[in-house]
């Protein structure tokens, strides 16, 4: 047995932040297992182990800043292996030195940046800009293999979304998008060999005044362009976890790059033929770990996983060739839709749903709404029934805390939340998303109207950040502006209840002596019967109905 010191390799210069240490002292690891995930201003990278062995000590921790040559850990390895590895390391160092001598000169780099600035100049007046995104300096000999391309032509993506995953001999890294925008073309494919400067894609994005300023500098001072353009092209990488253990966002869907997993895990998933969207990550910030994947596969095999359509003992739906019956158009399911489907399926299979229905008399609420129409215009917000529903739900959640709770995954505890955050289901061309309004109980109707309109707008423009869709306690899904007399919404697990709202209808109502026309709002409430009993639901719903029927009660 021998000791081997594993150090931070050359990752393109500069300092990097340690965002995850994937091993602990005593772990027995295999060659290529991830040791640490680091994040630079250009990309997030996973550093694999050069050898199999046992971790003797770890010299870095989450949150620390490291640079090339810093010791990551010490491994106990087979004697022969240690010699090989040391040789490999010196070879790498030699290679790195060679590379630094061969690094492009500033003028070359500036020349490289010119087309970008030229394109930007051209369309600056329109506010829409085009930019060619290139592989940044990735250290070592610079040759990397493209192991995953996360975008396709026409994709609308957000800043920070992963574009490609690259793998060198030293690390795997995800390259994030520097802008939110539309992918015009993709110049790279899986299996390609890339290096610094290789074109990844061309993006069209809405430029801000600040960006225009940067690009003006690029055009005026080309010798500084390399740095400036690189900074503008490759922003701080910020892995965006969506599925965290504590708060998986059931019907919440965001962009296609929402799966937070390192390249090694992605590779393993590809080998298994698995969609990572279906796997719940238990690592820091919801990162999907190798163990999560192993558990998912085990659950699939034993029929425990919600993702196992047929593995759970449910007969699989047959695959039919529909073209035998007539003309068809086959379209790929977007990752967004797949994520929603997986979340819906998981919730539907895991939670015993019960739905109850009611008609709430909101005639007075409607009169009040009509009476403040002018004021509403002055406020610049539309006061639809939704803010009233949010307010009533917030009061009901406070009065009946069982609805403002979540069951722990093992069912051993119930977590009661002291905050009241409510999600609203928003239909967008890209799919269903559930942005969350925080502290609903503390906000005025005007504030709730403005915030729900703003979030719905952001959702439709795909500008929601993962944080905008996390932390919900309860969800309202309103189809009121569309129609229908009632529906059974699927609970946004791990929340325990969801309210569905259908279209208001004028109905005859018996007031004790005669039928009078009243404006009745059809509402439904689906609840998790493990956490909530029928009586609780009846009380909750009746209380909400009372609040909406007489909105003065919202003040009590
Ligand atoms: N009954 C009758 N009319 C209603 C209503 C109801 N229950 N709810 C809203 N309306 C009216 C509004 O008053 C508004 O009328 P005016 O244009 O005359 O003022 C109109 O319908 C449109 O409302 P809206 O949709 O702009 O606003 P909202 O506050 O009701 O809804 C939001 C906001 C975000 C929920 C909505 O934009 C949306 O995305 N709806 C789709 C919801 C959805 O997809 N749910 C998922 C179902 S689960 O799979």
XYZ file of C-alpha atoms and ligand atoms in Angstrom:
605
model
C 0.000 0.000 0.000
C 1.161 3.522 -0.692
C -0.072 7.033 -0.180
C -1.053 9.289 -3.000
C -1.786 12.988 -2.724
C -4.468 14.158 -5.125
C -4.303 17.830 -6.067
C -6.479 20.320 -7.910
C -5.472 20.049 -11.571
C -5.067 22.957 -13.977
C -8.620 24.042 -14.642
C -7.974 27.098 -16.701
C -6.285 29.313 -14.171
C -7.514 31.259 -11.219
C -9.299 30.276 -8.082
C -12.340 28.068 -7.880
C -14.911 27.574 -5.151
C -15.489 24.153 -3.667
C -19.217 23.563 -3.866
C -19.286 19.916 -2.916
C -16.865 17.399 -1.427
C -18.202 14.065 -2.616
C -16.171 11.763 -0.370
C -15.353 11.409 3.298
C -12.444 9.986 5.263
C -12.564 6.198 5.230
C -14.457 5.959 1.917
C -13.201 3.310 -0.439
C -13.495 4.780 -3.897
C -13.024 3.611 -7.438
C -10.953 5.269 -10.118
C -13.003 8.069 -11.768
C -15.318 8.466 -8.786
C -16.071 12.120 -8.170
C -13.954 13.642 -5.433
C -15.032 17.225 -5.476
C -17.169 19.646 -7.456
C -15.700 23.088 -7.979
C -17.116 26.160 -9.587
C -15.146 28.851 -11.379
C -16.420 31.951 -13.107
C -16.551 29.860 -16.260
C -18.011 26.508 -15.372
C -18.731 23.977 -12.711
C -16.473 20.967 -12.782
C -16.268 17.595 -11.207
C -12.811 16.287 -10.392
C -12.567 12.512 -10.587
C -10.199 10.332 -8.630
C -7.076 9.352 -10.574
C -6.908 6.064 -8.653
C -8.932 3.562 -6.734
C -8.165 3.624 -3.035
C -9.174 4.553 0.475
C -9.544 8.185 1.539
C -7.066 8.818 4.378
C -7.551 12.541 4.845
C -9.316 15.453 3.171
C -7.695 18.876 2.990
C -10.552 20.973 1.575
C -14.112 21.603 2.577
C -17.348 22.958 1.110
C -17.137 26.687 0.550
C -13.340 26.931 0.503
C -11.488 28.544 -2.365
C -8.767 26.534 -4.047
C -6.435 26.769 -6.995
C -4.244 24.518 -9.077
C -1.908 22.413 -6.946
C -3.907 22.621 -3.728
C -4.206 19.267 -2.028
C -7.664 17.721 -2.225
C -7.011 14.563 -0.255
C -4.709 11.694 0.478
C -5.468 8.227 -0.797
C -4.177 4.869 0.260
C -3.549 3.036 -2.998
C -1.925 -0.111 -4.268
C 1.844 0.482 -4.428
C 2.118 -0.044 -8.213
C -0.839 2.168 -8.878
C 0.694 5.031 -6.913
C 3.802 5.003 -9.080
C 1.703 5.050 -12.250
C -0.406 7.826 -10.976
C 2.555 9.955 -9.918
C 4.023 9.476 -13.358
C 0.739 10.478 -14.868
C 0.651 13.556 -12.706
C 4.107 14.689 -13.749
C 3.178 14.033 -17.345
C 0.126 16.192 -16.852
C 2.227 18.953 -15.340
C 4.559 18.819 -18.295
C 1.601 18.972 -20.604
C 0.183 21.903 -18.704
C 3.469 23.818 -19.016
C 3.562 23.097 -22.693
C -0.002 24.342 -23.043
C 0.713 27.565 -21.253
C 3.541 28.267 -23.691
C 1.171 27.597 -26.545
C -1.665 29.699 -25.164
C -3.063 32.098 -27.753
C -1.609 35.570 -27.566
C -3.795 38.470 -26.504
C -4.040 39.745 -30.036
C -5.140 36.330 -31.282
C -7.724 36.178 -28.547
C -8.843 39.693 -29.349
C -9.158 38.811 -32.998
C -11.232 35.825 -31.964
C -13.540 38.087 -30.001
C -14.056 40.478 -32.870
C -16.785 38.617 -34.749
C -18.832 38.545 -31.559
C -18.584 42.267 -31.063
C -19.249 42.889 -34.743
C -22.445 40.859 -34.595
C -23.476 42.584 -31.420
C -22.936 46.019 -32.922
C -25.066 45.137 -35.917
C -28.209 44.327 -33.996
C -27.653 46.609 -31.002
C -30.254 49.136 -32.051
C -32.970 46.490 -32.077
C -32.060 45.403 -28.501
C -31.812 41.813 -29.737
C -28.273 40.560 -29.912
C -26.548 37.519 -31.268
C -23.551 35.969 -29.685
C -21.363 33.049 -30.499
C -20.699 31.031 -27.371
C -17.348 29.347 -27.253
C -15.676 26.771 -25.051
C -13.768 28.717 -22.384
C -10.223 28.038 -21.211
C -10.541 24.656 -19.574
C -6.971 24.009 -18.605
C -4.673 21.073 -19.337
C -4.034 20.375 -22.980
C -7.440 21.832 -23.665
C -8.768 18.818 -25.556
C -12.086 17.674 -24.167
C -14.782 15.340 -25.321
C -18.359 16.510 -25.653
C -20.334 14.007 -23.608
C -23.670 15.749 -23.535
C -25.350 18.528 -25.497
C -28.192 19.964 -23.414
C -29.674 22.308 -26.016
C -31.191 22.116 -29.446
C -31.840 24.751 -32.053
C -34.820 26.911 -31.146
C -34.621 26.248 -27.391
C -35.483 29.169 -25.140
C -32.992 28.996 -22.319
C -32.199 30.906 -19.159
C -28.895 32.346 -18.091
C -26.956 29.652 -16.253
C -28.693 26.745 -18.012
C -26.225 24.064 -19.026
C -25.280 24.128 -22.681
C -22.889 21.202 -22.899
C -21.056 18.800 -20.647
C -17.393 18.322 -21.456
C -14.984 15.752 -20.152
C -11.211 16.070 -20.132
C -8.695 13.660 -18.700
C -8.812 15.632 -15.455
C -12.344 16.769 -14.938
C -15.844 16.920 -16.282
C -17.535 20.258 -16.583
C -20.803 21.822 -17.502
C -20.708 25.002 -19.494
C -23.553 27.335 -18.578
C -25.241 29.843 -20.850
C -24.109 33.430 -20.398
C -27.547 34.777 -21.319
C -31.234 34.037 -21.311
C -32.324 33.774 -24.913
C -33.003 31.629 -27.924
C -30.549 29.141 -29.367
C -30.165 29.928 -33.064
C -27.802 27.107 -33.910
C -25.786 24.403 -32.205
C -22.317 23.779 -33.564
C -21.265 20.870 -31.404
C -22.421 17.278 -30.993
C -21.877 14.396 -28.620
C -18.545 12.701 -29.278
C -16.914 15.803 -30.750
C -13.510 16.744 -29.538
C -13.495 20.375 -28.462
C -11.022 22.872 -27.065
C -10.918 26.472 -25.949
C -12.521 28.600 -28.634
C -14.562 25.802 -30.202
C -17.977 27.176 -31.027
C -20.767 25.695 -28.955
C -23.772 27.606 -30.197
C -25.154 30.886 -31.355
C -27.628 32.594 -29.080
C -30.012 35.490 -29.622
C -30.825 37.428 -26.494
C -32.293 40.675 -25.301
C -29.434 42.939 -24.363
C -29.504 45.188 -21.362
C -28.012 48.695 -21.321
C -25.182 47.319 -19.230
C -24.364 44.630 -21.760
C -24.391 47.188 -24.557
C -21.858 49.172 -22.557
C -19.557 46.143 -22.262
C -19.809 45.451 -25.937
C -19.045 49.071 -26.812
C -15.802 48.642 -24.874
C -15.090 45.466 -26.809
C -15.475 47.262 -30.107
C -13.306 50.241 -29.098
C -10.470 48.377 -27.406
C -9.946 45.066 -29.182
C -6.847 44.199 -27.147
C -9.025 44.012 -24.084
C -11.720 42.158 -25.900
C -10.539 38.714 -25.033
C -11.045 39.222 -21.338
C -14.155 41.346 -21.626
C -15.818 39.131 -24.160
C -14.933 36.027 -22.206
C -16.450 37.525 -19.095
C -19.562 38.444 -20.951
C -19.699 35.120 -22.706
C -19.103 32.851 -19.723
C -20.807 34.006 -16.560
C -20.623 32.589 -13.082
C -21.869 29.051 -13.295
C -24.758 28.541 -10.975
C -26.107 25.028 -10.925
C -29.811 25.359 -10.478
C -31.274 22.648 -8.321
C -34.931 22.085 -8.785
C -35.683 18.834 -7.123
C -34.446 19.197 -3.582
C -35.132 16.583 -0.956
C -37.046 18.871 1.318
C -39.067 20.595 -1.312
C -39.516 18.727 -4.542
C -41.721 20.893 -6.679
C -44.269 18.498 -8.064
C -45.911 20.067 -11.105
C -43.239 22.715 -11.043
C -41.307 22.720 -14.227
C -38.669 25.064 -15.422
C -36.137 24.890 -18.182
C -34.587 21.820 -19.772
C -31.353 22.077 -17.818
C -33.006 21.794 -14.457
C -31.544 18.445 -13.524
C -28.693 19.110 -11.124
C -26.212 16.296 -11.473
C -22.549 15.947 -12.196
C -21.258 14.542 -15.440
C -20.323 11.191 -13.882
C -23.902 10.683 -12.760
C -25.217 11.868 -16.120
C -22.931 9.368 -17.827
C -24.141 6.564 -15.604
C -27.754 7.554 -16.275
C -27.096 7.451 -19.991
C -25.583 3.991 -19.647
C -28.724 2.849 -17.815
C -30.916 4.649 -20.357
C -32.558 6.654 -17.560
C -34.062 10.139 -17.569
C -32.520 12.012 -14.633
C -35.682 14.135 -14.323
C -37.288 11.158 -12.628
C -34.615 10.847 -9.962
C -34.825 12.809 -6.736
C -31.461 14.226 -5.685
C -30.474 14.011 -2.039
C -27.114 15.764 -2.318
C -26.415 19.351 -1.360
C -28.831 21.732 -3.087
C -30.739 18.770 -4.490
C -27.809 17.417 -6.478
C -28.412 13.913 -7.808
C -25.782 11.584 -6.420
C -24.619 8.226 -7.688
C -26.411 6.650 -4.710
C -29.686 8.318 -5.760
C -29.352 6.730 -9.149
C -28.521 3.349 -7.630
C -31.553 3.585 -5.347
C -33.746 4.621 -8.261
C -32.608 1.627 -10.285
C -33.116 -0.666 -7.289
C -36.617 0.733 -6.752
C -37.350 0.243 -10.431
C -36.243 -3.346 -10.209
C -38.335 -3.994 -7.127
C -41.315 -2.031 -8.430
C -41.095 0.676 -5.756
C -40.411 3.627 -8.017
C -43.170 5.913 -9.243
C -41.182 6.193 -12.442
C -41.653 2.503 -13.089
C -44.807 2.458 -15.117
C -44.847 -1.276 -15.362
C -42.375 -2.075 -12.577
C -44.917 -1.043 -9.941
C -47.068 -3.971 -10.886
C -49.153 -1.841 -13.204
C -49.540 -3.358 -16.646
C -47.654 -1.236 -19.180
C -49.622 0.661 -21.820
C -48.912 -1.051 -25.128
C -46.784 0.687 -27.704
C -48.970 0.990 -30.774
C -48.087 1.890 -34.329
C -50.841 4.482 -34.869
C -49.821 5.071 -38.471
C -51.631 1.864 -39.361
C -54.911 3.762 -38.748
C -54.112 7.006 -40.561
C -51.704 9.881 -40.886
C -49.825 10.855 -37.725
C -47.299 13.479 -36.637
C -44.722 12.259 -34.114
C -43.207 15.003 -31.963
C -40.545 14.577 -29.306
C -41.740 15.177 -25.747
C -39.876 18.133 -24.280
C -37.825 17.658 -21.129
C -40.175 20.146 -19.520
C -43.197 18.017 -20.282
C -41.360 14.891 -19.151
C -40.492 16.498 -15.838
C -44.102 17.548 -15.279
C -45.295 14.094 -16.219
C -42.832 12.425 -13.836
C -43.870 14.731 -10.983
C -47.583 14.228 -11.638
C -47.130 10.489 -11.855
C -45.074 10.374 -8.680
C -47.660 12.391 -6.777
C -50.596 10.446 -8.183
C -49.069 7.083 -7.289
C -47.657 8.042 -3.896
C -50.459 10.105 -2.423
C -53.927 8.733 -1.737
C -55.942 11.576 -3.268
C -59.466 12.474 -2.193
C -61.233 15.357 -3.908
C -64.272 17.192 -2.659
C -66.330 19.796 -4.458
C -68.311 22.838 -3.515
C -70.058 25.852 -5.023
C -69.188 29.081 -3.239
C -71.529 32.053 -3.424
C -69.252 34.935 -4.432
C -72.002 37.366 -5.547
C -70.947 39.962 -2.962
C -67.284 39.475 -3.794
C -68.129 40.069 -7.454
C -70.103 43.235 -6.586
C -67.143 44.470 -4.593
C -64.782 43.661 -7.476
C -66.994 45.634 -9.862
C -67.111 48.567 -7.406
C -63.321 48.886 -7.306
C -62.780 48.507 -11.027
C -61.769 52.194 -11.437
C -59.418 51.999 -8.452
C -58.025 48.820 -9.893
C -57.223 50.655 -13.125
C -55.505 53.387 -11.105
C -53.399 50.735 -9.376
C -52.554 49.318 -12.778
C -53.539 45.801 -11.718
C -56.497 43.598 -12.604
C -58.330 42.438 -9.497
C -59.528 38.983 -10.613
C -61.043 36.483 -8.149
C -57.563 34.968 -7.673
C -56.202 37.402 -5.020
C -59.367 36.815 -2.946
C -58.862 33.070 -3.247
C -55.233 33.445 -2.180
C -56.201 35.547 0.823
C -58.969 33.178 1.877
C -56.669 30.178 1.459
C -53.979 31.868 3.564
C -56.428 32.431 6.417
C -57.746 28.893 6.150
C -54.174 27.511 6.160
C -53.444 29.484 9.315
C -56.655 28.316 10.974
C -56.204 24.674 9.928
C -52.413 24.070 10.171
C -52.708 20.452 8.991
C -53.135 21.907 5.497
C -49.986 23.974 5.871
C -47.848 20.919 6.531
C -45.899 18.149 4.825
C -45.351 14.534 5.746
C -41.725 13.491 6.061
C -40.635 11.037 3.381
C -40.620 8.145 5.874
C -44.051 9.119 7.201
C -42.677 9.362 10.746
C -43.194 13.086 11.219
C -45.439 15.886 10.073
C -43.733 19.200 9.415
C -45.924 22.203 10.214
C -44.867 25.378 8.429
C -45.111 28.744 10.132
C -44.941 30.595 6.839
C -47.762 30.710 4.313
C -46.520 30.488 0.736
C -49.000 29.603 -1.984
C -48.215 28.394 -5.505
C -50.353 29.275 -8.497
C -50.466 26.909 -11.446
C -49.650 28.832 -14.603
C -50.116 27.411 -18.037
C -47.373 28.484 -20.449
C -46.638 27.508 -24.048
C -43.678 25.537 -22.694
C -45.662 23.679 -20.052
C -47.110 23.960 -16.597
C -45.208 25.875 -13.913
C -46.086 26.729 -10.332
C -44.559 30.015 -9.138
C -44.922 30.634 -5.433
C -46.195 33.775 -3.724
C -44.519 34.143 -0.352
C -46.145 35.279 2.896
C -49.581 35.528 1.333
C -51.142 36.179 4.743
C -49.111 39.380 5.088
C -49.934 40.871 1.692
C -52.820 43.095 0.574
C -55.191 42.125 -2.211
C -53.523 44.692 -4.481
C -50.113 43.239 -3.707
C -51.355 39.710 -4.369
C -52.981 40.782 -7.644
C -49.794 42.515 -8.793
C -47.519 39.662 -7.731
C -49.607 36.902 -9.286
C -49.814 38.844 -12.572
C -46.063 39.461 -12.486
C -45.243 35.821 -11.754
C -47.635 34.609 -14.459
C -45.979 36.997 -16.907
C -42.500 35.827 -15.901
C -43.659 32.229 -16.238
C -44.936 32.810 -19.748
C -41.618 34.418 -20.691
C -39.708 31.560 -19.030
C -37.978 34.002 -16.746
C -38.788 32.254 -13.486
C -35.827 31.227 -11.379
C -35.909 27.905 -9.492
C -36.253 29.887 -6.249
C -39.489 31.446 -7.580
C -40.990 27.956 -7.652
C -39.823 26.583 -4.350
C -41.101 26.752 -0.818
C -44.807 26.417 -1.558
C -47.211 25.161 1.135
C -50.432 24.901 -0.885
C -51.363 25.372 -4.525
C -54.254 26.993 -6.351
C -54.957 25.845 -9.865
C -57.473 28.131 -11.531
C -59.177 27.219 -14.769
C -61.811 29.868 -14.018
C -60.948 32.067 -16.960
C -61.271 29.070 -19.262
C -64.331 27.102 -18.215
C -65.512 23.831 -16.770
C -67.673 22.995 -13.804
C -65.113 21.146 -11.731
C -61.952 19.060 -11.853
C -59.726 16.960 -9.600
C -56.344 18.690 -9.289
C -53.278 16.567 -8.521
C -51.536 17.528 -5.277
C -48.214 19.288 -5.668
C -46.379 16.861 -3.333
C -44.978 17.123 -0.720
C -47.746 19.659 -0.141
C -50.842 17.964 1.213
C -53.636 19.825 -0.557
C -54.476 21.747 -3.693
C -57.475 23.833 -4.655
C -59.021 23.783 -8.109
C -61.145 26.683 -9.317
C -63.574 26.493 -12.219
C -65.712 29.058 -14.029
C -68.154 31.201 -12.172
C -71.783 30.562 -13.120
C -75.049 32.261 -12.209
C -77.263 29.654 -10.566
C -80.663 29.689 -8.855
C -80.232 29.683 -5.105
C -83.070 28.999 -2.614
C -82.974 31.702 0.073
C -85.702 30.163 2.185
C -88.649 31.713 0.419
C -87.667 32.017 -3.228
C -85.037 31.192 -5.798
C -82.632 34.065 -6.431
C -79.839 34.251 -9.005
C -76.432 34.027 -7.323
C -72.914 33.954 -8.715
C -71.557 30.574 -7.752
C -67.885 29.641 -7.997
C -67.203 25.904 -8.427
C -64.211 24.897 -6.338
C -62.556 21.574 -5.578
C -60.059 20.497 -2.962
C -57.784 17.484 -3.384
C -56.022 16.360 -0.226
C -53.558 13.696 0.817
C -55.653 11.315 2.884
C -52.593 10.176 4.822
C -52.250 13.654 6.302
C -55.802 14.956 6.233
C -59.114 13.374 7.107
C -62.443 14.077 5.466
C -63.658 16.051 8.488
C -60.590 18.311 8.381
C -61.144 18.894 4.692
C -64.837 19.624 5.205
C -64.033 22.210 7.894
C -61.251 23.809 5.869
C -63.395 24.097 2.782
C -66.463 25.363 4.626
C -64.343 28.039 6.280
C -62.892 29.108 2.926
C -66.403 29.257 1.492
C -67.535 31.509 4.356
C -64.607 33.849 3.815
C -65.297 34.132 0.109
C -69.043 34.501 0.548
C -68.529 37.436 2.901
C -65.119 38.983 2.304
C -65.479 41.222 5.384
C -64.517 38.034 7.239
C -61.066 38.253 5.645
C -60.464 41.163 8.034
C -61.437 39.306 11.191
N -64.686 32.475 -13.162
C -64.974 33.372 -14.106
N -64.072 34.261 -14.577
C -62.834 34.223 -14.058
C -62.477 33.304 -13.052
C -63.471 32.411 -12.596
N -63.206 31.520 -11.657
N -61.182 33.505 -12.749
C -60.748 34.502 -13.517
N -61.744 34.940 -14.306
C -61.692 36.012 -15.263
C -60.905 37.183 -14.747
O -61.680 38.015 -13.924
C -60.505 37.837 -16.025
O -61.616 38.540 -16.526
P -61.476 39.953 -17.263
O -60.451 39.752 -18.336
O -62.856 40.234 -17.752
O -61.028 40.901 -16.201
C -60.275 36.663 -16.980
O -60.977 35.575 -16.404
C -58.813 36.288 -17.170
O -58.191 36.126 -15.923
P -56.625 35.820 -15.862
O -56.386 34.435 -16.293
O -55.908 36.884 -16.603
O -56.255 36.021 -14.347
P -56.394 35.053 -13.117
O -55.954 35.881 -11.984
O -57.702 34.431 -13.004
O -55.377 33.870 -13.400
C -53.352 32.700 -13.822
C -53.997 34.002 -13.365
C -51.887 32.794 -13.629
C -53.869 31.551 -12.974
C -53.695 32.490 -15.305
O -52.993 33.394 -16.081
C -53.418 31.120 -15.858
O -52.329 30.779 -16.230
N -54.468 30.303 -15.949
C -54.362 28.910 -16.347
C -54.312 28.057 -15.126
C -53.857 26.652 -15.386
O -53.288 26.275 -16.373
N -54.063 25.810 -14.447
C -53.558 24.456 -14.527
C -54.614 23.468 -14.347
S -53.987 22.027 -13.595
O -53.442 21.124 -14.756
